[in-house]
Short mmCIF file of C-alpha atoms in Angstrom, two decimals:
data_model
loop_
_atom_site.label_atom_id
_atom_site.label_comp_id
_atom_site.label_asym_id
_atom_site.label_seq_id
_atom_site.Cartn_x
_atom_site.Cartn_y
_atom_site.Cartn_z
CA GLU A 1 16.71 0.56 -11.86
CA ALA A 2 17.20 0.48 -8.09
CA GLY A 3 14.05 0.21 -6.04
CA VAL A 4 12.92 2.04 -2.92
CA ALA A 5 15.43 1.44 -0.14
CA GLN A 6 14.47 1.38 3.51
CA SER A 7 16.45 0.81 6.65
CA PRO A 8 16.52 -0.77 9.07
CA ARG A 9 14.49 -3.85 8.14
CA TYR A 10 13.66 -4.67 11.74
CA LYS A 11 13.68 -2.69 14.96
CA ILE A 12 12.73 -3.61 18.53
CA ILE A 13 12.48 -0.83 21.11
CA GLU A 14 10.93 -0.32 24.50
CA LYS A 15 7.94 1.94 24.88
CA ARG A 16 8.80 5.59 25.45
CA GLN A 17 12.00 5.22 23.47
CA SER A 18 12.55 6.99 20.17
CA VAL A 19 13.19 5.45 16.76
CA ALA A 20 13.93 6.69 13.25
CA PHE A 21 13.41 5.08 9.85
CA TRP A 22 15.09 6.05 6.64
CA CYS A 23 13.88 5.88 3.06
CA ASN A 24 15.63 6.50 -0.23
CA PRO A 25 13.10 6.66 -3.08
CA ILE A 26 13.66 5.78 -6.70
CA SER A 27 15.79 8.39 -8.36
CA GLY A 28 13.73 11.18 -9.93
CA HIS A 29 10.51 10.34 -8.16
CA ALA A 30 8.82 13.52 -6.96
CA THR A 31 6.31 11.95 -4.61
CA LEU A 32 7.17 10.05 -1.44
CA TYR A 33 4.76 8.33 0.92
CA TRP A 34 5.06 6.88 4.40
CA TYR A 35 2.48 4.22 5.28
CA GLN A 36 1.80 2.41 8.53
CA GLN A 37 0.63 -1.19 8.17
CA ILE A 38 -0.64 -2.80 11.34
CA LEU A 39 -0.83 -6.59 11.29
CA GLY A 40 -4.00 -7.74 9.50
CA GLN A 41 -4.78 -4.32 8.05
CA GLY A 42 -4.13 -2.44 4.86
CA PRO A 43 -1.53 0.29 4.66
CA LYS A 44 -2.62 3.61 6.16
CA LEU A 45 -1.08 6.78 4.77
CA LEU A 46 0.82 8.79 7.37
CA ILE A 47 2.34 11.49 5.20
CA GLN A 48 2.78 12.32 1.54
CA PHE A 49 5.54 14.58 0.20
CA GLN A 50 5.71 16.27 -3.17
CA ASN A 51 9.41 17.04 -3.60
CA ASN A 52 10.26 18.48 -0.18
CA GLY A 53 6.80 19.86 0.61
CA VAL A 54 4.05 18.09 2.55
CA VAL A 55 0.93 17.29 0.51
CA ASP A 56 -1.01 15.51 3.26
CA ASP A 57 -0.22 14.64 6.85
CA SER A 58 -3.75 14.49 8.21
CA GLN A 59 -3.30 10.98 9.64
CA LEU A 60 0.13 11.57 11.14
CA PRO A 61 0.01 11.61 14.98
CA LYS A 62 1.94 14.82 15.21
CA ASP A 63 2.37 14.70 18.96
CA ARG A 64 4.82 11.79 18.53
CA PHE A 65 5.52 11.29 14.82
CA SER A 66 7.54 13.56 12.62
CA ALA A 67 8.85 13.24 9.08
CA GLU A 68 11.08 15.27 6.84
CA ARG A 69 12.28 15.07 3.29
CA LEU A 70 15.35 17.22 3.00
CA LYS A 71 16.32 18.35 -0.49
CA GLY A 72 13.34 16.47 -1.91
CA VAL A 73 15.17 13.16 -2.05
CA ASP A 74 15.45 10.78 0.92
CA SER A 75 13.26 10.95 3.95
CA THR A 76 13.21 10.07 7.63
CA LEU A 77 10.28 9.19 9.81
CA LYS A 78 10.68 9.51 13.59
CA ILE A 79 8.62 8.34 16.51
CA GLN A 80 9.24 9.88 19.91
CA PRO A 81 8.15 8.54 22.34
CA ALA A 82 6.96 5.18 21.01
CA LYS A 83 3.82 3.45 22.26
CA LEU A 84 2.90 -0.20 22.13
CA GLU A 85 0.28 0.50 19.46
CA ASP A 86 2.99 1.85 17.14
CA SER A 87 4.11 -1.76 16.49
CA ALA A 88 3.63 -2.14 12.76
CA VAL A 89 5.41 -2.29 9.44
CA TYR A 90 6.34 1.17 8.13
CA LEU A 91 6.34 1.26 4.36
CA CYS A 92 7.91 3.89 2.22
CA ALA A 93 6.80 4.33 -1.36
CA SER A 94 7.64 6.68 -4.18
CA SER A 95 5.95 7.74 -7.38
CA PRO A 96 6.94 9.77 -10.38
CA SER A 97 3.55 11.46 -10.17
CA THR A 98 3.42 15.22 -10.07
CA GLY A 99 0.29 15.00 -7.99
CA LEU A 100 -2.21 13.65 -10.49
CA GLY A 101 -2.50 10.37 -8.59
CA ASN A 102 -2.77 8.33 -11.72
CA THR A 103 0.60 6.61 -11.51
CA GLU A 104 1.58 3.64 -9.46
CA ALA A 105 3.54 3.81 -6.24
CA PHE A 106 6.69 1.72 -5.88
CA PHE A 107 7.12 0.27 -2.40
CA GLY A 108 10.14 -0.58 -0.31
CA GLN A 109 10.29 -3.76 1.78
CA GLY A 110 9.33 -1.89 4.92
CA THR A 111 10.65 -1.61 8.44
CA ARG A 112 9.04 -3.90 10.98
CA LEU A 113 8.85 -2.08 14.33
CA THR A 114 8.09 -3.94 17.54
CA VAL A 115 7.50 -1.90 20.68
CA VAL A 116 7.75 -3.86 23.91
CA ALA B 1 -13.51 11.11 0.89
CA GLN B 2 -13.00 7.81 -0.81
CA SER B 3 -13.04 4.40 0.82
CA VAL B 4 -12.37 0.81 -0.17
CA THR B 5 -13.96 -2.39 1.03
CA GLN B 6 -12.51 -5.85 0.56
CA PRO B 7 -15.20 -8.06 2.07
CA ASP B 8 -13.20 -11.26 2.15
CA ILE B 9 -10.44 -11.52 4.75
CA HIS B 10 -9.34 -14.96 3.55
CA ILE B 11 -9.91 -16.87 0.34
CA THR B 12 -8.85 -20.48 -0.08
CA VAL B 13 -8.62 -22.08 -3.52
CA SER B 14 -7.09 -25.20 -4.97
CA GLU B 15 -4.15 -24.90 -7.34
CA GLY B 16 -5.47 -24.67 -10.90
CA ALA B 17 -8.87 -23.32 -9.83
CA SER B 18 -10.13 -19.91 -10.84
CA LEU B 19 -9.98 -16.94 -8.50
CA GLU B 20 -12.00 -13.79 -7.90
CA LEU B 21 -11.16 -11.26 -5.21
CA ARG B 22 -13.76 -8.62 -4.49
CA CYS B 23 -13.20 -4.89 -4.15
CA ASN B 24 -15.85 -2.22 -3.71
CA TYR B 25 -15.14 1.48 -3.48
CA SER B 26 -16.98 4.56 -2.44
CA TYR B 27 -16.36 7.75 -4.36
CA GLY B 28 -18.52 10.30 -6.09
CA ALA B 29 -16.88 10.00 -9.49
CA THR B 30 -14.68 7.51 -11.27
CA PRO B 31 -11.51 7.07 -9.26
CA TYR B 32 -8.18 5.61 -10.21
CA LEU B 33 -8.12 1.96 -9.09
CA PHE B 34 -5.22 -0.34 -8.33
CA TRP B 35 -4.55 -3.90 -7.23
CA TYR B 36 -1.32 -4.65 -5.32
CA VAL B 37 0.11 -7.94 -4.09
CA GLN B 38 2.25 -8.38 -0.99
CA SER B 39 4.26 -11.51 -0.31
CA PRO B 40 5.43 -12.21 3.26
CA GLY B 41 8.15 -9.80 4.35
CA GLN B 42 7.97 -7.87 1.13
CA GLY B 43 6.67 -4.54 -0.02
CA LEU B 44 3.65 -4.12 -2.26
CA GLN B 45 3.91 -4.82 -5.97
CA LEU B 46 1.49 -3.40 -8.51
CA LEU B 47 -0.56 -6.01 -10.38
CA LEU B 48 -2.69 -3.70 -12.51
CA LYS B 49 -4.41 -0.33 -12.59
CA TYR B 50 -7.45 1.34 -14.12
CA PHE B 51 -7.60 5.00 -15.07
CA SER B 52 -10.07 5.18 -17.95
CA GLY B 53 -11.10 3.46 -21.17
CA ASP B 54 -11.52 -0.28 -21.46
CA THR B 55 -13.12 -1.55 -18.26
CA LEU B 56 -11.31 -4.90 -18.44
CA VAL B 57 -7.70 -4.41 -17.42
CA GLN B 58 -4.89 -6.92 -17.91
CA GLY B 59 -2.06 -7.09 -15.43
CA ILE B 60 1.06 -9.05 -14.64
CA LYS B 61 1.19 -12.72 -13.64
CA GLY B 62 -2.01 -13.52 -15.56
CA PHE B 63 -4.30 -11.35 -13.47
CA GLU B 64 -7.11 -9.20 -14.78
CA ALA B 65 -9.69 -6.90 -13.22
CA GLU B 66 -12.98 -5.48 -14.40
CA PHE B 67 -14.25 -2.04 -13.47
CA LYS B 68 -18.03 -1.95 -13.07
CA ARG B 69 -19.30 1.56 -12.47
CA SER B 70 -22.84 0.47 -11.70
CA GLN B 71 -21.60 -1.77 -8.89
CA SER B 72 -18.72 0.45 -7.74
CA SER B 73 -16.54 -2.63 -7.99
CA PHE B 74 -13.11 -3.55 -9.29
CA ASN B 75 -12.80 -7.29 -8.81
CA LEU B 76 -9.56 -9.14 -9.48
CA ARG B 77 -9.62 -12.42 -11.36
CA LYS B 78 -7.28 -15.16 -12.49
CA PRO B 79 -8.41 -18.19 -14.50
CA SER B 80 -5.93 -20.67 -12.99
CA VAL B 81 -4.17 -20.08 -9.66
CA HIS B 82 -0.60 -21.21 -9.02
CA TRP B 83 0.82 -22.03 -5.60
CA SER B 84 3.10 -19.00 -5.91
CA ASP B 85 0.05 -16.73 -5.98
CA ALA B 86 -0.45 -17.25 -2.25
CA ALA B 87 -0.07 -13.75 -0.79
CA GLU B 88 -1.98 -10.75 0.50
CA TYR B 89 -3.90 -8.74 -2.08
CA PHE B 90 -4.80 -5.09 -1.65
CA CYS B 91 -7.20 -2.95 -3.60
CA ALA B 92 -6.51 0.80 -3.61
CA VAL B 93 -8.37 3.86 -4.83
CA VAL B 94 -7.20 7.38 -5.61
CA GLY B 95 -9.86 10.07 -5.78
CA GLY B 96 -9.88 13.79 -6.18
CA SER B 97 -7.52 14.33 -3.26
CA TYR B 98 -4.91 12.22 -5.05
CA ILE B 99 -4.27 10.43 -1.76
CA PRO B 100 -4.15 6.64 -2.13
CA THR B 101 -6.49 4.68 0.12
CA PHE B 102 -6.02 0.97 0.62
CA GLY B 103 -8.45 -1.76 1.59
CA ARG B 104 -7.74 -4.09 4.50
CA GLY B 105 -6.52 -6.82 2.17
CA THR B 106 -7.51 -10.37 1.28
CA SER B 107 -5.25 -13.26 2.17
CA LEU B 108 -5.11 -15.89 -0.57
CA ILE B 109 -4.38 -19.46 0.47
CA VAL B 110 -3.64 -21.99 -2.24
CA HIS B 111 -4.09 -25.68 -1.59
CA PRO B 112 -2.08 -28.17 -3.68
#
């Protein structure tokens, strides 16, 4: 079974530029998560999708971050414009859960973003 | 809202020694509890999970964890650590909102 695929693996941009990350979850997984992991911290949930609908985006900085999950499959996360404090690893995860929360999430390898 | 505390930022053990990583949670009822491991440059991998039933949970790679309701804890243990266990370990909780919340992580260093 193929795992969660993310691209790119690494990205370096200047502040105020825009950047997009892509995630392809495990086939058939209804739930998709985007996490931000700042160095030395645990992952922080940015947004959770159930199929193509948003379950929670309370911690997504909506003035600069956006995410979509077209057709309930793969997803993109965009930052525009980027700030220095956005430097982090962006993790995508998927779960077969239908919202009960009692199943594990499968994580991709992440995209390491450096804003200079 | 739920929260997770991993009080130890770093833990150093000798290879072959036993290990216990601490995790405390805050939630009004019994949450779903998870332990994940993250090797450098990799995503998170599930070690074990607790939903209900037996409070001692067995996981992969020889790890186990015990849920103690009275202490709001879910500590991870391994009787004999291998050098390959060196990694970052995250405790996570899922409460009524079904939104996973992660602790800050504990970095395990293994000395030969």
